[in-house]
Amino acid sequence: MFTHDNPDSALCTEVHRILSRIRRLKTFVNLADVYNELLQFFNLQDSKMREMDTRPDTSSVLSSNLSILDRINFCSVLAAAFSRRARVLMHTKGAMMNADAVGLVSLTGGDTTLQMNISQVLTWVHHLEELLKNISSSSAIVQALRIELSHNDYFSHQDRTFWSLEASLSYGHGELHDIETEQYVKNIKKLNTLLLKARPDMDMITEVVKDLSELRYDEAKPIFKLFQGGGPEGQLDVDVALKTTLVVTHLRDLISQDCIQLPARGIKCAHFEVFDLGSFVRMVMQRRMAIPMNNHHAGDWGAPCPVCSYFTALVDLRVDRTVLNAIRAYTQEKNGKIVPLTANHALMWDLEKRTCRVIEDDNSDHARAHEDNSEIGVFLEDHEQDDQNDGIHKKRRVEIDGHVLYVDE
């Protein structure tokens, strides 16, 4: 039996308190507070489990009534409970909520209201999923769990650590995935309805496609891996290895020729260039007016990608979070003023740091990198040469079809 002075007992009490609070939720008003509590709990357990790996003496860990698996199970159960309760609230409060904000009255009464929409809830769900993934991918936690399981004869097979982690986290992952899948199906139905209207609402269609993108974001190709090793497959067609560390692409939309607002590409697109999601939607709808379509399923509504010409359905579009965050960071208020973004701006992709930022397309940044002999750039590297030729070389700026590259002179 646990005593109240026992840390393990205190942990169990805290889990029970959070679970009880989740089950008592009747509105969305306090959902944000519970979410913040979950974040604090997850971060605390993550740090505790990492500490176990750094201790030279594991006897105190092994003698604890609560194992590492117990802590992982707590995180999984709490994430699942949060997801299930959110789904119940969405159904009972007129959900699953669409992109329109819903005013929710506080339990304390008065005029206090909370503007919340489904995208916010899904953002929380996605974050909880990432936290659970971080637990399973943490080398420190895996090592600590391996030490713990080595003293348990029940886990005798060589994959016991992986199996234990998967089994413990599957409940939480499953419930979080269910809430996303349910909303995805609902948005597909909503998109089908919007597409068949005599006068389609372009803004509404764009918003629904954007929501679908968030729900299936992980299906997109990992953009920063495209040019590592020379291409998506890691093979080169030339006899000289080309290592790309910097790529510059324009923010001028190839469809409308205006500045990109919602940067997107298809899930099978293998290029850094993005196009504007709203412009693509309007292009698809124009094709619909010109070409009769017998199949009215959303998956058949699409158009060729303006960059690679690969047919891309509306449901296969993905808003690039990296570019979107770069745009928001650039345009945020500086000295009380919002920085305007125009079609003359560009994106600088740093493949070594895996970052992307907005630059003015006046080549000032590139010239500065050239003058300072910056390591950022593109250089040719002959695999047959010795390592003694690794000194700093001047770079020559080369622009090919909108791509800005740097090569050794």
Coordinates of C-alpha atoms in Angstrom, one line a residue:
M1 CA 0.0 0.0 0.0
F2 CA 1.2 3.5 -0.8
T3 CA 1.4 6.1 2.0
H4 CA 0.7 9.7 1.5
D5 CA 4.4 10.5 2.1
N6 CA 5.4 8.2 -0.7
P7 CA 6.2 10.0 -4.0
D8 CA 4.6 7.1 -5.9
S9 CA 1.4 7.6 -4.0
A10 CA 1.5 11.3 -4.7
L11 CA 1.9 10.6 -8.4
C12 CA -1.1 8.2 -8.4
T13 CA -3.2 10.8 -6.6
E14 CA -2.3 13.4 -9.2
V15 CA -3.2 11.1 -12.0
H16 CA -6.5 10.3 -10.4
R17 CA -7.2 14.1 -9.8
I18 CA -6.6 14.9 -13.5
L19 CA -8.7 12.0 -14.7
S20 CA -11.6 13.1 -12.4
R21 CA -11.3 16.7 -13.7
I22 CA -11.4 15.5 -17.3
R23 CA -14.5 13.4 -16.7
R24 CA -16.3 16.3 -15.0
L25 CA -15.8 18.7 -17.9
K26 CA -19.1 19.8 -19.4
T27 CA -18.0 22.7 -21.6
F28 CA -14.9 23.7 -23.5
V29 CA -14.3 26.6 -21.1
N30 CA -12.0 24.6 -18.8
L31 CA -10.6 22.4 -21.5
A32 CA -7.6 24.7 -22.0
D33 CA -6.7 24.6 -18.3
V34 CA -6.8 20.8 -18.3
Y35 CA -4.7 20.7 -21.4
N36 CA -2.1 22.9 -19.7
E37 CA -2.1 20.5 -16.7
L38 CA -1.5 17.6 -19.1
L39 CA 1.5 19.4 -20.6
Q40 CA 3.0 20.0 -17.1
F41 CA 2.4 16.3 -16.2
F42 CA 3.9 15.0 -19.4
N43 CA 7.0 17.2 -19.1
L44 CA 7.5 16.2 -15.5
Q45 CA 7.3 12.5 -16.2
D46 CA 9.6 12.9 -19.2
S47 CA 12.2 14.6 -17.1
K48 CA 11.8 11.9 -14.3
M49 CA 12.3 9.1 -16.8
R50 CA 15.3 10.7 -18.3
E51 CA 16.8 11.2 -14.9
M52 CA 16.6 7.4 -14.4
D53 CA 19.0 6.9 -17.3
T54 CA 21.6 9.3 -15.9
R55 CA 21.7 7.7 -12.4
P56 CA 24.8 5.6 -11.8
D57 CA 22.9 3.5 -9.3
T58 CA 19.6 2.1 -10.6
S59 CA 18.7 0.3 -7.4
S60 CA 16.5 3.2 -6.3
V61 CA 14.7 3.1 -9.6
L62 CA 14.2 -0.7 -9.6
S63 CA 13.0 -0.6 -6.0
S64 CA 10.3 2.0 -6.8
N65 CA 6.7 0.7 -6.7
L66 CA 6.1 2.6 -9.9
S67 CA 8.1 1.5 -12.9
I68 CA 9.0 3.5 -16.0
L69 CA 6.2 1.6 -17.8
D70 CA 3.8 2.8 -15.2
R71 CA 4.7 6.4 -15.9
I72 CA 4.4 5.8 -19.6
N73 CA 1.0 4.2 -19.1
F74 CA -0.2 7.2 -17.0
C75 CA 0.7 9.5 -19.9
S76 CA -1.1 7.3 -22.4
V77 CA -4.2 7.0 -20.3
L78 CA -4.5 10.7 -19.6
A79 CA -4.0 11.5 -23.3
A80 CA -6.7 9.0 -24.2
A81 CA -9.1 10.4 -21.6
F82 CA -8.6 14.0 -22.8
S83 CA -9.3 12.9 -26.4
R84 CA -12.4 11.0 -25.5
R85 CA -13.8 13.8 -23.5
A86 CA -13.1 16.3 -26.2
R87 CA -15.0 14.1 -28.7
V88 CA -18.0 14.0 -26.4
L89 CA -18.0 17.8 -26.0
M90 CA -17.7 18.2 -29.7
H91 CA -20.8 16.1 -30.3
T92 CA -22.9 17.5 -27.5
K93 CA -22.0 21.2 -28.2
G94 CA -23.0 21.2 -31.8
A95 CA -19.7 19.8 -33.0
M96 CA -17.7 18.4 -34.7
M97 CA -17.2 22.1 -34.9
N98 CA -16.3 23.6 -38.3
A99 CA -14.0 26.5 -38.9
D100 CA -16.6 29.0 -37.6
A101 CA -15.8 30.0 -34.0
V102 CA -18.4 29.1 -31.4
G103 CA -19.0 31.3 -28.3
L104 CA -19.0 29.3 -25.1
V105 CA -20.3 30.7 -21.9
S106 CA -18.2 30.2 -18.7
L107 CA -19.5 28.0 -15.9
T108 CA -19.1 30.9 -13.5
G109 CA -21.8 32.8 -15.4
G110 CA -21.6 36.4 -16.5
D111 CA -20.6 37.6 -19.9
T112 CA -17.3 35.8 -20.1
T113 CA -17.1 33.8 -23.3
L114 CA -14.5 31.8 -25.0
Q115 CA -14.0 31.7 -28.7
M116 CA -12.8 28.2 -29.7
N117 CA -12.9 26.2 -32.9
I118 CA -12.1 22.7 -34.0
S119 CA -8.7 23.7 -35.3
Q120 CA -7.6 24.7 -31.7
V121 CA -8.7 21.3 -30.3
L122 CA -6.9 19.5 -33.1
T123 CA -3.8 21.5 -32.4
W124 CA -3.9 20.2 -28.8
V125 CA -4.5 16.7 -30.0
H126 CA -1.6 16.9 -32.4
H127 CA 0.7 18.2 -29.7
L128 CA -0.2 15.4 -27.4
E129 CA 0.5 12.9 -30.1
E130 CA 4.0 14.5 -30.6
L131 CA 4.6 14.2 -26.9
L132 CA 3.8 10.5 -26.9
K133 CA 6.0 10.1 -30.0
N134 CA 8.9 11.9 -28.2
I135 CA 8.6 9.4 -25.3
S136 CA 8.9 6.4 -27.6
S137 CA 11.8 7.9 -29.6
S138 CA 13.8 9.2 -26.6
S139 CA 17.0 7.3 -26.4
A140 CA 17.3 8.1 -22.6
I141 CA 13.9 6.7 -21.9
V142 CA 14.4 3.6 -24.1
Q143 CA 17.7 3.0 -22.3
A144 CA 16.2 3.4 -18.8
L145 CA 13.3 1.1 -19.8
R146 CA 15.8 -1.5 -21.2
I147 CA 17.6 -1.5 -17.8
E148 CA 14.3 -1.9 -16.0
L149 CA 13.1 -4.8 -18.2
S150 CA 16.4 -6.6 -18.0
H151 CA 15.4 -7.4 -14.4
N152 CA 12.1 -8.9 -15.4
D153 CA 12.0 -12.4 -16.7
Y154 CA 8.6 -11.9 -18.3
F155 CA 10.1 -9.7 -21.0
S156 CA 12.7 -12.2 -22.3
H157 CA 12.6 -11.6 -26.1
Q158 CA 15.0 -9.2 -27.7
D159 CA 12.3 -6.7 -28.8
R160 CA 10.8 -6.4 -25.3
T161 CA 11.6 -2.7 -25.1
F162 CA 10.0 -1.8 -28.4
W163 CA 7.0 -4.1 -27.7
S164 CA 6.5 -2.6 -24.2
L165 CA 6.6 1.0 -25.4
E166 CA 4.2 0.3 -28.3
A167 CA 1.8 -1.6 -26.0
S168 CA 1.8 1.1 -23.4
L169 CA 1.3 4.0 -25.8
S170 CA -1.1 2.4 -28.2
Y171 CA -4.2 3.4 -26.1
G172 CA -3.3 7.1 -26.1
H173 CA -2.2 7.1 -29.8
G174 CA -5.4 5.2 -30.8
E175 CA -7.8 7.7 -29.1
L176 CA -5.9 10.7 -30.4
H177 CA -5.9 9.3 -33.9
D178 CA -9.6 8.5 -33.7
I179 CA -10.6 12.1 -33.0
E180 CA -8.6 13.2 -36.1
T181 CA -10.0 10.5 -38.3
E182 CA -13.6 11.4 -37.3
Q183 CA -13.0 15.0 -38.1
Y184 CA -11.3 14.1 -41.4
V185 CA -14.3 12.1 -42.5
K186 CA -16.6 14.9 -41.6
N187 CA -14.5 17.4 -43.5
I188 CA -14.5 15.2 -46.6
K189 CA -18.3 15.1 -46.6
K190 CA -18.4 18.9 -46.1
L191 CA -16.0 19.3 -49.0
N192 CA -18.1 17.1 -51.3
T193 CA -21.2 19.3 -50.4
L194 CA -19.3 22.5 -51.1
L195 CA -18.0 21.3 -54.5
L196 CA -21.4 20.4 -55.8
K197 CA -23.0 23.8 -55.1
A198 CA -24.0 25.9 -58.2
R199 CA -22.0 28.8 -56.9
P200 CA -19.1 27.3 -54.8
D201 CA -17.8 29.3 -51.9
M202 CA -14.0 29.5 -52.7
D203 CA -13.1 30.7 -49.3
M204 CA -15.0 27.9 -47.5
I205 CA -13.5 25.3 -49.8
T206 CA -10.0 26.7 -49.2
E207 CA -10.6 26.6 -45.4
V208 CA -11.8 23.0 -45.5
V209 CA -8.9 21.9 -47.6
K210 CA -6.6 23.6 -45.1
D211 CA -8.2 21.7 -42.3
L212 CA -7.8 18.4 -44.2
S213 CA -4.1 19.3 -44.7
E214 CA -3.6 19.6 -40.9
L215 CA -5.3 16.3 -40.2
R216 CA -3.1 14.3 -42.7
Y217 CA 0.0 16.5 -42.6
D218 CA 2.4 13.6 -41.9
E219 CA 1.6 12.0 -45.3
A220 CA 3.6 14.7 -47.1
K221 CA 7.2 14.1 -48.2
P222 CA 9.9 15.2 -45.7
I223 CA 11.0 18.2 -47.7
F224 CA 14.4 18.7 -46.1
K225 CA 15.5 15.2 -47.1
L226 CA 14.8 15.7 -50.8
F227 CA 18.2 16.9 -51.7
Q228 CA 20.3 15.1 -49.1
G229 CA 22.4 12.5 -51.1
G230 CA 21.6 14.2 -54.4
G231 CA 17.9 13.4 -54.7
P232 CA 14.8 11.7 -53.1
E233 CA 16.4 8.3 -53.6
G234 CA 19.9 9.3 -52.6
Q235 CA 21.4 8.6 -56.0
L236 CA 23.2 10.8 -58.4
D237 CA 23.1 10.8 -62.2
V238 CA 26.3 12.8 -62.5
D239 CA 29.9 11.7 -61.8
V240 CA 30.4 14.6 -59.3
A241 CA 28.6 14.7 -56.0
L242 CA 26.6 17.8 -55.5
K243 CA 25.9 18.7 -51.9
T244 CA 23.2 21.3 -51.5
T245 CA 23.2 23.4 -48.3
L246 CA 21.2 26.4 -49.5
V247 CA 18.2 26.7 -51.8
V248 CA 16.3 29.9 -52.6
T249 CA 12.8 29.8 -54.0
H250 CA 10.4 32.7 -54.9
L251 CA 7.2 33.6 -53.0
R252 CA 5.5 34.6 -56.3
D253 CA 2.6 32.3 -56.9
L254 CA 2.9 30.5 -60.3
I255 CA -0.9 30.5 -60.7
S256 CA -2.0 34.0 -59.7
Q257 CA 1.4 35.8 -59.9
D258 CA 0.6 37.3 -56.5
C259 CA 2.3 36.8 -53.2
I260 CA 1.7 33.3 -51.7
Q261 CA -0.5 33.5 -48.6
L262 CA -1.1 29.8 -47.8
P263 CA 2.0 27.9 -49.0
A264 CA 1.2 24.4 -50.2
R265 CA 2.3 21.5 -52.4
G266 CA 1.0 18.0 -53.1
I267 CA 1.9 15.0 -51.0
K268 CA 3.8 13.5 -53.9
C269 CA 5.5 16.7 -55.0
A270 CA 9.3 16.5 -54.7
H271 CA 10.4 20.1 -54.8
F272 CA 10.9 23.0 -52.5
E273 CA 8.7 25.4 -54.4
V274 CA 5.2 26.1 -53.0
F275 CA 2.1 27.6 -54.5
D276 CA -0.8 29.4 -53.0
L277 CA -3.6 27.1 -51.7
G278 CA -6.4 29.5 -52.5
S279 CA -5.1 30.0 -56.1
F280 CA -5.0 26.3 -56.6
V281 CA -8.5 25.8 -55.4
R282 CA -9.8 28.5 -57.8
M283 CA -7.9 26.8 -60.6
V284 CA -9.5 23.5 -59.8
M285 CA -13.0 25.1 -59.8
Q286 CA -12.3 26.8 -63.1
R287 CA -11.4 23.4 -64.6
R288 CA -14.6 22.0 -63.2
M289 CA -16.6 24.7 -65.1
A290 CA -14.8 23.9 -68.3
I291 CA -14.6 20.1 -68.0
P292 CA -17.7 18.1 -67.1
M293 CA -17.0 15.7 -64.2
N294 CA -19.2 12.6 -63.8
N295 CA -17.5 11.5 -60.5
H296 CA -18.4 13.9 -57.7
H297 CA -16.0 12.4 -55.1
A298 CA -13.6 15.0 -53.6
G299 CA -10.7 12.7 -54.3
D300 CA -11.2 13.3 -58.1
W301 CA -11.2 17.1 -57.9
G302 CA -7.8 18.3 -58.7
A303 CA -5.4 19.8 -61.2
P304 CA -1.7 19.4 -62.3
C305 CA 0.8 20.9 -59.8
P306 CA 2.0 24.3 -61.3
V307 CA 5.6 23.3 -60.5
C308 CA 6.0 19.6 -61.4
S309 CA 2.7 19.0 -63.4
Y310 CA 1.9 16.0 -61.2
F311 CA -1.9 15.7 -60.8
T312 CA -2.8 16.7 -57.3
A313 CA -6.3 16.3 -55.8
L314 CA -7.6 18.8 -53.3
V315 CA -7.5 16.2 -50.6
D316 CA -3.8 15.6 -51.3
L317 CA -2.8 19.2 -50.7
R318 CA -0.6 20.0 -47.7
V319 CA 0.1 23.4 -46.3
D320 CA 3.8 23.7 -45.5
R321 CA 4.1 24.6 -41.8
T322 CA 7.7 25.5 -42.1
V323 CA 7.0 28.1 -44.8
L324 CA 3.9 29.3 -43.1
N325 CA 5.7 29.9 -39.8
A326 CA 8.5 31.7 -41.7
I327 CA 6.0 34.0 -43.3
R328 CA 4.3 34.7 -40.0
A329 CA 7.7 35.4 -38.3
Y330 CA 8.6 37.8 -41.0
T331 CA 5.4 39.7 -41.1
Q332 CA 4.8 40.0 -37.4
E333 CA 4.9 43.5 -35.9
K334 CA 8.3 45.1 -35.6
N335 CA 8.5 48.5 -33.8
G336 CA 4.7 48.6 -33.8
K337 CA 4.4 48.1 -37.6
I338 CA 3.4 45.0 -39.6
V339 CA 6.0 44.2 -42.2
P340 CA 4.3 43.8 -45.6
L341 CA 5.0 40.7 -47.7
T342 CA 5.1 41.0 -51.5
A343 CA 5.7 38.7 -54.5
N344 CA 9.2 40.0 -54.7
H345 CA 10.2 38.2 -51.5
A346 CA 11.8 34.8 -51.5
L347 CA 12.4 31.8 -49.3
M348 CA 15.9 30.8 -48.2
W349 CA 16.1 27.1 -47.2
D350 CA 19.0 26.1 -45.1
L351 CA 19.3 22.4 -45.4
E352 CA 22.0 21.9 -42.8
K353 CA 20.0 23.7 -40.1
R354 CA 16.7 22.5 -41.5
T355 CA 15.3 26.0 -41.4
C356 CA 13.5 28.4 -43.8
R357 CA 13.2 32.1 -43.7
V358 CA 11.8 34.9 -45.8
I359 CA 14.3 37.3 -47.5
E360 CA 14.0 40.2 -49.8
D361 CA 14.7 39.1 -53.3
D362 CA 17.4 41.7 -54.0
N363 CA 20.3 39.2 -53.6
S364 CA 21.7 41.2 -50.7
D365 CA 21.8 38.2 -48.5
H366 CA 23.5 36.1 -51.2
A367 CA 26.1 38.8 -51.9
R368 CA 26.9 39.1 -48.2
A369 CA 27.3 35.3 -48.0
H370 CA 29.6 35.4 -51.0
E371 CA 31.8 38.2 -49.6
D372 CA 32.1 36.6 -46.2
N373 CA 33.0 33.3 -47.6
S374 CA 30.0 31.9 -45.7
E375 CA 29.8 28.2 -45.3
I376 CA 26.1 28.4 -46.4
G377 CA 25.9 27.7 -50.1
V378 CA 26.1 25.0 -52.6
F379 CA 29.5 23.5 -53.5
L380 CA 30.8 20.7 -55.7
E381 CA 32.7 18.0 -54.0
D382 CA 34.7 15.4 -55.9
H383 CA 34.7 12.1 -54.0
E384 CA 38.0 11.2 -55.6
Q385 CA 39.8 14.2 -54.1
D386 CA 41.7 14.0 -50.8
D387 CA 40.4 15.7 -47.7
Q388 CA 43.3 18.2 -47.8
N389 CA 41.4 20.3 -50.3
D390 CA 38.7 21.2 -47.7
G391 CA 39.7 24.9 -47.4
I392 CA 37.3 27.8 -48.0
H393 CA 36.7 28.5 -51.6
K394 CA 35.0 31.4 -53.3
K395 CA 31.5 30.6 -54.5
R396 CA 29.9 31.6 -57.8
R397 CA 26.2 32.4 -57.8
V398 CA 24.2 30.4 -60.3
E399 CA 20.5 30.8 -60.9
I400 CA 18.7 28.1 -62.9
D401 CA 14.9 28.2 -63.4
G402 CA 14.5 30.3 -60.3
H403 CA 16.9 28.2 -58.1
V404 CA 19.8 30.1 -56.6
L405 CA 22.9 27.9 -56.2
Y406 CA 26.5 28.5 -55.2
V407 CA 29.3 26.6 -56.8
D408 CA 33.1 26.7 -56.4
E409 CA 34.9 29.0 -58.9

